[in-house]
Amino acid sequence: MIEALAITTGSIVVGVVLGVLTRRKSASFGALRVFAVAAVATAVALQMLPEALTEMGGTALLVFGGAVVLPGLLSPILRRFRSTETTSHSLSADLGFLGFIAHQLAEGVALGSFSTEAHADHGHEGLVLAVAAHTVPLTALLIAEALTHRTRRAAMGRAAALVIATGLGFALADLLHDVLPHALHSWLTAGVAGVLIHILFHDHGEDGPRTLKRKALESVAVLAGIALPIVAASATGRGVQRSVTDAFLELALETAPMLLLGLGLGALLQLLGSKIPQRFLTSGGALRQAIRGVAVGAPLPLCACGVLPVAESLRKRGAGPALVIAFLVATPELGPETLTLTLRFMGGPYAAVRVVAALALALFAGLLFSRLIRSDADAAQPTEVQPLPPPTEGAAVRVLGHFDELLLHVGPWAFVGLWAAAFVQVSLPEGSLAQTTAGGLDIWLVAAVAMPAYVCAASATPVAAVLLLKGISPGAVLVGLLLGPATNVATVGVLKKAYGGRNVLLGVAGIALATIGMGYGVNALEVPISLPAQLDGQHGHGALAWGSAALLALALGRQLWRWGLGPWLEILGGHHHHHGDHDHGHGHEHGHEHDHGHGHDHGHGHDHDHDHRHRADRDSED
């Protein structure tokens, strides 16, 4: 017991030291924070969530998902009853710390009980090391957060509380082992994992200059942070961990060729488009404007959050609500990468239905909002658009640049979507959700979940295919794929500021009801689905799948080298850099074509000279 206690408490001390050092402003100490972030994310995916899944089954995913969104839901409620400001980040940090205290107490009880004479015939060194491997980065993350947003005294108090809780668990192991519910540890593990993910996505640290030294140190730190939980997970020999990893690899190989093709087509579309004249935005009736919004947005590969500043730019240039709303709905629904993935995972007939339904929903939404708003006296007047200098780079360079940015927008959510699909595939037996289809109940359940959630259409496609395999109806899946990108919280918030709360409430309700009606229609038509054989556990991938996955991995590795983890965390946190506000903080070097290929005046706020400035920064750094 003494050895296990020493290792566990020692890991807390090491985590505290790392947390203190990460607050120092230097490349070396900044790399420690990157290590902690990468290790926590990997520990959640490969240790904590599979551990909870082993004991709880699919319930672990519900607890985890609830913990991810809980701080964001509770913080506005608490602000009404507290005099001090309560943000979702501060609330998640408090919940994370309290949950981690309880988690450490439970782990102390578990490890203490394994150290008794009853377990003396076999060792648990692997389990102790696995606990230490995720305790170090988790402690570092929470202590660094306390030092940043609170005081040093508060941070040290939290460190002491972690040590005391762990020691108390060991001391009371014999007493509490039979008293505490066996499932409590798994519930705490799943809940703490969800809150930690919320913290990761909403605390990006401070960006510094991307010097060669910083790039090298952070790249090594990411690799070390990923490797530590992997080694620890392999020491425990859990079957669920291996099953989830295998499922992720299968889905990634299945996704890679079509995702690569879709991103390439999207880059070409951005290059080949033409600039939209001002009169195109302002002339014509509501139907024509809605059709124009769909025509501009449908081929443009932007996700739900990235499209918001573009739509706002169109509105400020004088575009009517029909065009803006149709553009806002069609763009995140129908990117080329979304279409290619739908073809691969669900077959041609369902892909056609998805395209038609998305186009119809975008037109309906545009016309509905136009009717609700009418000729609003407060609508923005067109502004004078200054001519922009022609691009100086060659076509190939610009295509690669567009591909690079599209991968940055799609890559993080595709990665998360594949892991989500892998966990769903492992945790739920085939056909286990079929009972929810009675009377179309699954359509309403999916709508309730998808409406407030942020759903990237491309990354949701593998998840949708797995849900079909588990018994969810094609109509319910379509509802989720349409509503998630169109009605998430960020989109509703932007629209309320532009068009008023009442109009947006009625408009979103109309979109939801129309989408639910489409779901029932798809089920009635019995649209055929063609799921890939690999989803049924059949293996075998050729050179195309492995080569495409390798190319995407190299491209993502290049982005990690150039920009670090910050852009991924911002995108997954729903910020998408707010390009105009942060000046494209990930430091693109690729030289945007300033008309953005589709003529929306590059409205998402890139500074038009940002390429030259970043190019100069790059030359000075490297």
XYZ file of C-alpha atoms in Angstrom:
622
model
C 0.000 0.000 0.000
C 2.834 2.406 0.869
C 4.348 2.116 -2.607
C 0.989 2.671 -4.354
C 0.235 5.658 -2.099
C 3.670 7.156 -2.764
C 3.281 6.833 -6.537
C -0.253 8.276 -6.525
C 0.491 11.262 -4.281
C 3.812 11.772 -6.047
C 1.956 12.063 -9.356
C -0.155 14.852 -7.824
C 3.005 16.675 -6.728
C 4.508 16.318 -10.203
C 1.266 17.591 -11.714
C 1.306 20.624 -9.412
C 4.873 21.434 -10.442
C 3.954 21.149 -14.121
C 0.898 23.347 -13.567
C 3.032 26.046 -11.933
C 5.677 25.912 -14.649
C 3.192 26.138 -17.518
C 2.206 29.637 -16.420
C 5.696 30.962 -17.101
C 6.062 32.812 -20.369
C 8.716 30.924 -22.290
C 8.744 28.376 -25.075
C 10.085 25.656 -22.782
C 7.405 26.041 -20.130
C 4.707 26.629 -22.738
C 5.513 23.193 -24.133
C 4.676 21.698 -20.735
C 1.154 23.058 -21.018
C 0.836 21.569 -24.494
C 2.005 18.258 -23.031
C -0.665 18.453 -20.316
C -3.425 19.285 -22.819
C -2.440 16.455 -25.192
C -2.090 13.986 -22.309
C -5.476 14.895 -20.805
C -7.272 14.575 -24.152
C -5.613 11.220 -24.837
C -6.243 9.973 -21.294
C -9.938 10.800 -21.663
C -10.159 8.971 -24.990
C -8.029 5.936 -24.139
C -8.235 5.549 -20.359
C -11.030 7.320 -18.526
C -13.929 6.920 -20.948
C -13.144 3.279 -21.872
C -12.783 2.517 -18.146
C -16.244 3.951 -17.476
C -17.598 2.207 -20.563
C -16.421 -1.158 -19.232
C -18.569 -0.779 -16.111
C -21.498 1.311 -17.371
C -21.923 0.519 -21.037
C -23.608 3.196 -23.140
C -24.666 5.110 -20.012
C -21.069 6.293 -19.706
C -21.430 8.201 -22.988
C -24.560 9.952 -21.697
C -22.812 10.957 -18.457
C -19.760 12.127 -20.382
C -21.806 14.156 -22.891
C -23.895 15.684 -20.117
C -20.751 16.751 -18.253
C -19.370 18.389 -21.408
C -22.439 20.612 -21.897
C -23.467 21.060 -18.235
C -21.259 24.114 -17.450
C -22.558 25.961 -20.482
C -26.153 25.270 -19.473
C -25.743 26.120 -15.788
C -23.613 29.274 -16.033
C -26.385 31.613 -17.337
C -28.741 30.263 -14.658
C -26.236 30.846 -11.864
C -25.532 34.368 -13.106
C -29.112 35.271 -12.242
C -28.645 34.310 -8.595
C -25.050 35.353 -7.911
C -23.552 38.799 -7.693
C -20.250 37.667 -9.216
C -19.844 36.752 -12.862
C -20.093 33.015 -13.517
C -18.756 31.895 -16.865
C -19.049 28.409 -18.282
C -15.276 28.099 -17.995
C -15.098 29.081 -14.329
C -18.034 26.807 -13.546
C -16.462 23.899 -15.418
C -13.216 24.474 -13.524
C -15.057 24.366 -10.182
C -17.053 21.287 -11.179
C -13.908 19.673 -12.543
C -12.024 20.262 -9.321
C -14.847 18.945 -7.116
C -15.291 15.941 -9.363
C -11.554 15.299 -9.388
C -11.472 15.443 -5.574
C -14.200 12.780 -5.418
C -12.461 10.838 -8.186
C -9.155 10.839 -6.286
C -10.934 9.698 -3.118
C -12.553 6.826 -5.026
C -9.257 5.926 -6.723
C -7.537 5.929 -3.326
C -10.196 3.533 -2.019
C -9.819 1.283 -5.077
C -6.022 1.221 -5.013
C -5.983 0.856 -1.239
C -8.280 -2.168 -1.424
C -6.086 -3.755 -4.107
C -3.117 -3.414 -1.748
C -4.715 -5.498 1.018
C -3.922 -9.123 1.822
C -6.936 -10.294 -0.191
C -5.140 -9.187 -3.356
C -1.632 -10.106 -2.282
C -1.436 -13.038 -4.712
C -1.276 -10.759 -7.767
C 0.142 -7.301 -8.375
C -1.554 -4.207 -9.698
C 1.505 -2.227 -10.773
C 0.003 -1.561 -14.190
C -3.170 -0.120 -12.651
C -1.183 2.120 -10.293
C 0.966 3.438 -13.145
C -2.132 3.995 -15.302
C -3.702 6.064 -12.524
C -0.484 8.062 -12.126
C -0.247 8.613 -15.892
C -3.549 10.460 -16.068
C -3.282 12.049 -12.603
C -0.174 14.049 -13.590
C -1.662 15.933 -16.577
C -5.120 16.291 -14.970
C -3.580 17.890 -11.885
C -1.379 20.116 -14.028
C -4.386 21.325 -16.024
C -6.498 22.175 -12.968
C -3.623 23.858 -11.083
C -2.665 25.913 -14.143
C -6.296 26.988 -14.487
C -6.425 28.042 -10.821
C -3.198 30.023 -11.149
C -4.506 31.793 -14.247
C -8.016 32.674 -13.061
C -7.653 32.698 -9.278
C -4.775 33.148 -6.819
C -1.644 31.176 -6.005
C -3.076 30.495 -2.560
C -6.220 28.990 -4.085
C -4.126 26.834 -6.400
C -2.011 25.506 -3.551
C -5.148 24.867 -1.508
C -6.534 22.770 -4.322
C -3.275 20.845 -4.574
C -3.370 20.077 -0.855
C -7.011 18.974 -1.121
C -6.096 16.496 -3.870
C -3.323 14.978 -1.768
C -5.580 14.760 1.307
C -8.440 13.165 -0.671
C -6.106 10.553 -2.152
C -4.516 9.739 1.213
C -7.928 9.579 2.855
C -9.093 7.096 0.247
C -6.135 4.827 0.973
C -6.589 5.159 4.741
C -10.294 4.327 4.628
C -10.069 1.686 1.903
C -11.148 -1.214 4.111
C -14.080 0.752 5.514
C -15.322 2.469 2.369
C -14.739 -0.289 -0.139
C -17.883 -2.120 0.964
C -19.879 1.068 1.629
C -19.354 3.068 -1.578
C -21.429 1.888 -4.542
C -19.261 -0.033 -6.992
C -20.490 2.080 -9.925
C -19.654 5.406 -8.234
C -16.077 5.392 -9.454
C -17.197 4.845 -13.051
C -19.771 7.642 -12.848
C -17.145 9.987 -11.448
C -14.660 8.980 -14.130
C -17.124 9.661 -16.962
C -18.269 12.951 -15.413
C -14.780 14.248 -14.704
C -13.725 13.299 -18.238
C -16.554 15.385 -19.710
C -15.816 18.434 -17.569
C -12.112 18.224 -18.426
C -12.937 18.255 -22.135
C -15.034 21.387 -21.571
C -12.052 23.029 -19.840
C -9.704 22.072 -22.671
C -11.935 23.585 -25.333
C -12.456 26.845 -23.441
C -8.967 27.599 -22.133
C -6.520 27.998 -24.991
C -3.628 29.575 -23.138
C -1.637 32.521 -24.401
C -0.218 32.512 -27.899
C 3.380 33.504 -28.358
C 5.574 33.907 -31.422
C 5.835 30.693 -33.418
C 9.614 30.461 -33.367
C 11.470 27.387 -34.573
C 12.317 26.487 -30.980
C 8.701 26.729 -29.886
C 7.496 24.638 -32.823
C 9.995 21.893 -32.067
C 9.322 21.825 -28.317
C 5.535 21.795 -28.713
C 5.649 19.047 -31.335
C 7.724 16.861 -29.016
C 5.376 17.751 -26.129
C 2.309 16.677 -28.122
C 3.895 13.354 -29.044
C 4.929 12.751 -25.413
C 1.482 13.732 -24.131
C -0.165 11.269 -26.510
C 2.330 8.498 -25.784
C 2.032 8.579 -21.983
C -1.654 7.532 -21.707
C -1.215 5.026 -24.550
C 1.567 3.242 -22.684
C -0.430 3.388 -19.455
C -3.561 2.069 -21.161
C -1.644 -0.842 -22.676
C -0.359 -1.761 -19.209
C -3.901 -2.306 -17.917
C -4.836 -4.578 -20.804
C -8.471 -3.419 -21.037
C -10.387 -4.981 -23.923
C -12.676 -1.960 -24.377
C -9.708 0.306 -25.009
C -8.481 -1.964 -27.786
C -11.990 -2.258 -29.265
C -12.475 1.522 -29.357
C -9.055 2.073 -30.914
C -9.694 -0.588 -33.564
C -13.116 0.902 -34.358
C -11.581 4.378 -34.678
C -8.911 3.093 -37.065
C -11.498 1.296 -39.211
C -13.707 4.380 -39.434
C -10.729 6.649 -40.146
C -9.577 4.455 -43.023
C -13.129 4.303 -44.320
C -13.422 8.097 -44.145
C -10.019 9.203 -45.423
C -10.376 8.798 -49.242
C -13.717 10.578 -49.517
C -12.741 13.285 -47.027
C -9.561 13.954 -49.004
C -11.551 14.102 -52.241
C -14.142 16.432 -50.723
C -11.525 18.823 -49.369
C -9.787 18.888 -52.752
C -13.043 19.674 -54.556
C -13.796 22.393 -52.021
C -10.408 24.012 -52.596
C -10.975 23.992 -56.355
C -14.451 25.495 -55.954
C -13.023 28.353 -53.924
C -10.456 29.029 -56.634
C -12.864 28.863 -59.580
C -15.663 31.043 -58.181
C -16.209 34.696 -59.050
C -16.841 37.769 -56.975
C -20.465 38.599 -56.160
C -21.487 42.083 -57.347
C -23.371 44.303 -54.945
C -26.605 44.205 -56.947
C -26.605 40.402 -56.773
C -27.038 40.712 -53.007
C -29.757 43.349 -52.958
C -31.953 42.943 -56.048
C -34.876 40.631 -56.667
C -37.665 39.252 -54.539
C -37.443 36.890 -51.584
C -37.508 33.703 -53.689
C -34.730 34.882 -55.990
C -32.630 35.971 -53.049
C -33.155 32.641 -51.291
C -32.098 30.782 -54.447
C -29.001 32.979 -54.690
C -28.139 32.304 -51.067
C -28.369 28.557 -51.687
C -26.379 28.808 -54.923
C -23.540 30.663 -53.198
C -23.552 28.655 -49.991
C -24.198 25.064 -51.098
C -20.783 24.401 -52.684
C -18.832 26.435 -50.152
C -17.104 24.121 -47.639
C -17.525 26.030 -44.379
C -18.841 24.519 -41.159
C -21.631 25.849 -38.958
C -19.560 28.222 -36.840
C -17.200 29.328 -39.609
C -20.089 30.454 -41.794
C -21.474 32.918 -39.223
C -19.110 35.849 -39.901
C -19.555 35.354 -43.655
C -23.338 35.597 -43.316
C -22.973 38.664 -41.103
C -20.795 40.294 -43.754
C -23.428 39.604 -46.405
C -26.105 41.150 -44.187
C -24.026 44.278 -43.617
C -23.523 44.634 -47.351
C -27.296 44.868 -47.715
C -28.309 41.285 -48.475
C -31.906 40.573 -47.513
C -32.877 38.034 -44.845
C -33.927 35.488 -47.489
C -30.431 35.400 -48.977
C -28.628 35.518 -45.619
C -30.679 32.764 -43.978
C -30.653 30.509 -47.056
C -26.877 30.942 -47.240
C -26.524 30.315 -43.505
C -28.491 27.054 -43.678
C -27.182 25.694 -46.992
C -23.462 26.311 -46.463
C -22.756 24.019 -43.486
C -25.149 21.363 -44.800
C -23.777 20.771 -48.283
C -20.004 21.096 -48.554
C -18.279 18.753 -51.040
C -16.654 16.800 -48.211
C -20.104 16.214 -46.684
C -21.491 14.884 -49.967
C -18.554 12.548 -50.604
C -18.721 11.126 -47.083
C -22.486 10.593 -47.362
C -21.964 8.696 -50.607
C -19.375 6.468 -48.959
C -21.171 5.792 -45.693
C -24.847 5.686 -46.748
C -24.978 5.225 -50.510
C -26.195 7.257 -53.477
C -29.969 7.289 -52.805
C -29.608 8.575 -49.248
C -26.977 11.117 -50.357
C -29.442 12.424 -52.956
C -32.176 12.678 -50.316
C -29.825 14.551 -47.998
C -28.920 17.049 -50.725
C -32.535 17.647 -51.773
C -33.692 17.973 -48.167
C -30.912 20.443 -47.324
C -31.650 22.580 -50.391
C -35.376 22.555 -49.631
C -34.771 23.434 -45.981
C -32.476 26.341 -46.913
C -35.045 27.766 -49.346
C -37.851 27.318 -46.831
C -35.828 28.978 -44.071
C -34.948 31.930 -46.277
C -38.561 32.509 -47.327
C -39.855 32.020 -43.774
C -37.473 34.576 -42.284
C -38.166 37.006 -45.112
C -41.871 36.788 -44.380
C -41.324 37.210 -40.634
C -38.992 40.162 -40.969
C -40.491 41.800 -44.048
C -38.888 45.175 -44.766
C -37.261 45.775 -41.402
C -36.490 49.437 -40.936
C -33.342 48.521 -39.023
C -31.898 46.383 -41.805
C -28.330 47.207 -42.605
C -27.719 49.454 -45.588
C -25.267 48.417 -48.272
C -21.762 49.622 -47.678
C -19.185 50.603 -50.233
C -16.864 47.723 -50.989
C -13.295 48.704 -51.796
C -11.626 46.960 -54.737
C -9.003 44.450 -53.694
C -5.619 43.858 -55.304
C -5.396 40.808 -57.548
C -3.737 37.711 -56.102
C -0.022 37.370 -56.782
C 0.321 33.624 -56.171
C -0.110 30.929 -58.774
C -3.233 28.769 -58.974
C -1.548 25.715 -57.456
C -0.375 27.684 -54.421
C -3.852 29.120 -53.897
C -5.526 25.702 -54.180
C -3.125 24.303 -51.578
C -3.856 27.308 -49.381
C -7.610 26.794 -49.608
C -7.165 23.077 -48.912
C -5.066 23.926 -45.882
C -7.711 26.195 -44.402
C -10.568 23.818 -45.142
C -8.678 21.028 -43.402
C -8.165 23.302 -40.403
C -11.918 23.938 -40.197
C -13.035 20.354 -40.854
C -10.155 18.332 -39.363
C -10.805 18.874 -35.633
C -14.480 18.005 -35.851
C -13.821 15.070 -38.178
C -11.374 13.709 -35.603
C -13.882 14.123 -32.764
C -16.674 12.685 -34.880
C -14.677 9.545 -35.637
C -13.936 8.992 -31.945
C -17.606 9.541 -31.098
C -18.622 7.025 -33.754
C -16.071 4.528 -32.426
C -17.416 4.811 -28.867
C -21.023 4.461 -30.036
C -20.100 1.443 -32.149
C -18.382 -0.322 -29.239
C -20.828 0.595 -26.469
C -24.149 -0.220 -28.176
C -25.094 -3.621 -29.610
C -26.338 -3.691 -33.187
C -30.036 -2.834 -33.356
C -30.162 -1.794 -29.700
C -31.845 1.544 -30.486
C -34.545 0.092 -32.723
C -37.163 0.340 -29.968
C -36.955 4.155 -30.101
C -38.361 4.176 -33.642
C -41.887 3.297 -32.523
C -44.185 6.087 -33.666
C -41.219 8.167 -34.785
C -40.045 8.791 -31.219
C -36.410 8.706 -32.343
C -37.076 11.639 -34.695
C -38.186 13.852 -31.805
C -35.360 12.650 -29.537
C -32.716 13.365 -32.166
C -34.264 16.759 -32.883
C -34.155 17.687 -29.187
C -30.474 16.767 -28.978
C -29.387 18.241 -32.319
C -31.103 21.634 -32.167
C -28.940 23.277 -29.485
C -25.812 21.256 -30.234
C -22.984 22.236 -32.537
C -22.855 19.587 -35.279
C -20.343 19.674 -38.117
C -22.124 18.002 -41.027
C -19.060 16.221 -42.386
C -17.849 14.881 -39.030
C -21.384 13.810 -38.070
C -21.700 11.544 -41.104
C -19.710 8.566 -39.707
C -21.624 8.917 -36.425
C -24.892 8.887 -38.372
C -23.862 5.710 -40.194
C -23.096 3.966 -36.893
C -26.442 5.102 -35.437
C -28.210 3.597 -38.447
C -26.454 0.323 -37.700
C -27.662 0.535 -34.071
C -31.305 0.885 -35.119
C -32.008 4.629 -35.442
C -34.286 5.294 -38.414
C -32.999 7.056 -41.575
C -35.492 9.870 -40.987
C -34.194 10.558 -37.479
C -30.606 10.555 -38.745
C -31.563 13.064 -41.448
C -33.153 15.309 -38.807
C -29.912 15.306 -36.828
C -27.771 15.991 -39.885
C -29.972 18.944 -40.918
C -30.835 20.558 -37.595
C -27.419 20.416 -35.925
C -25.606 22.718 -38.366
C -28.649 24.971 -38.891
C -29.976 25.704 -35.383
C -27.069 25.466 -32.955
C -26.778 27.928 -30.090
C -24.115 30.069 -31.790
C -26.230 30.537 -34.932
C -29.349 31.430 -32.960
C -27.389 33.986 -30.917
C -26.078 35.761 -34.014
C -29.509 35.804 -35.657
C -31.172 37.250 -32.534
C -28.865 40.262 -32.664
C -29.569 40.778 -36.351
C -33.296 40.061 -36.649
C -34.796 40.111 -33.146
C -35.660 37.397 -30.644
C -39.288 36.888 -31.645
C -38.515 36.469 -35.347
C -35.706 34.023 -34.628
C -37.824 31.989 -32.204
C -40.610 31.595 -34.754
C -38.142 30.972 -37.571
C -36.200 28.275 -35.716
C -39.458 26.603 -34.647
C -40.571 26.555 -38.282
C -37.246 25.086 -39.417
C -37.464 22.386 -36.729
C -41.015 21.383 -37.625
C -40.200 21.313 -41.351
C -37.156 19.124 -40.701
C -39.137 16.742 -38.489
C -41.721 16.470 -41.277
C -38.910 15.571 -43.699
C -37.773 12.874 -41.268
C -41.200 11.275 -41.253
C -41.297 11.528 -45.050
C -37.965 9.747 -45.474
C -39.120 6.914 -43.220
C -42.369 6.627 -45.157
C -40.498 6.439 -48.475
C -38.162 3.767 -47.077
C -35.084 5.256 -48.738
C -32.477 2.489 -49.196
C -29.262 2.688 -47.141
C -25.935 1.145 -48.158
C -23.678 0.956 -45.095
C -20.001 0.061 -45.599
C -19.117 -3.534 -44.797
C -16.473 -2.368 -42.308
C -19.164 -1.082 -39.973
C -20.242 -4.695 -39.442
C -16.775 -5.659 -38.304
C -15.424 -6.832 -41.685
C -11.876 -5.645 -42.237
C -9.657 -5.005 -45.237
C -8.454 -1.716 -46.663
C -6.395 -1.127 -49.768
C -3.597 1.233 -50.633
C -6.064 4.044 -51.409
C -7.423 4.119 -47.852
C -4.008 3.884 -46.199
C -2.468 6.398 -48.610
C -5.297 8.907 -48.098
C -5.048 8.531 -44.322
C -1.292 9.047 -44.502
C -1.682 12.219 -46.596
C -4.251 13.652 -44.176
C -2.029 12.749 -41.217
C 0.938 14.509 -42.846
C -1.191 17.589 -43.569
C -2.457 17.665 -39.971
C 1.077 17.187 -38.682
C 2.203 20.127 -40.791
C -0.542 22.279 -39.297
C 0.441 21.204 -35.802
C 4.029 22.216 -36.540
C 3.047 25.622 -37.922
C 0.257 26.656 -35.552
C 0.240 24.330 -32.549
C -2.853 23.042 -30.741
C -4.454 26.476 -30.245
C -6.509 26.597 -33.481
C -7.909 23.097 -32.883
C -8.973 23.953 -29.348
C -10.574 27.214 -30.492
C -12.507 25.498 -33.288
C -13.712 22.703 -31.012
C -14.700 25.331 -28.438
C -16.937 26.990 -31.036
C -14.784 30.104 -31.456
C -13.369 29.499 -34.926
C -10.908 32.293 -34.197
C -13.563 34.888 -35.082
C -11.097 35.711 -37.777
C -11.586 39.392 -37.929
C -11.210 39.817 -34.179
C -8.104 37.729 -33.768
C -6.506 38.352 -37.108
C -6.483 34.723 -38.014
C -4.450 33.878 -35.039
C -3.171 30.557 -36.274
C -0.932 32.370 -38.675
C -1.916 31.192 -42.136
C 0.867 31.345 -44.629
C -1.065 30.148 -47.613
C -2.096 33.353 -49.293
C -5.856 33.504 -49.661
C -7.340 34.473 -52.940
C -8.939 37.631 -51.732
C -12.206 37.218 -53.543
C -12.482 33.884 -51.715
C -13.566 32.251 -54.887
C -17.276 32.592 -54.225
C -17.533 36.260 -54.178
C -18.645 36.925 -50.651
C -15.941 39.512 -50.230
C -14.008 37.247 -47.889
C -16.527 38.428 -45.366
C -15.410 36.280 -42.482
C -12.998 38.948 -41.600
C -9.542 38.005 -42.823
C -7.385 41.085 -43.080
C -6.697 41.347 -46.776
C -3.030 41.914 -46.193
C -2.725 39.148 -43.627
C -0.853 36.845 -45.977
C 1.937 39.326 -46.527
C 2.193 40.054 -42.811
C 2.260 36.371 -41.856
C 4.761 35.695 -44.610
C 7.024 38.325 -43.125
C 6.549 36.865 -39.643
C 7.404 33.433 -40.952
C 10.581 34.649 -42.585
C 11.701 36.365 -39.404
C 10.961 33.271 -37.282
C 12.373 30.514 -39.472
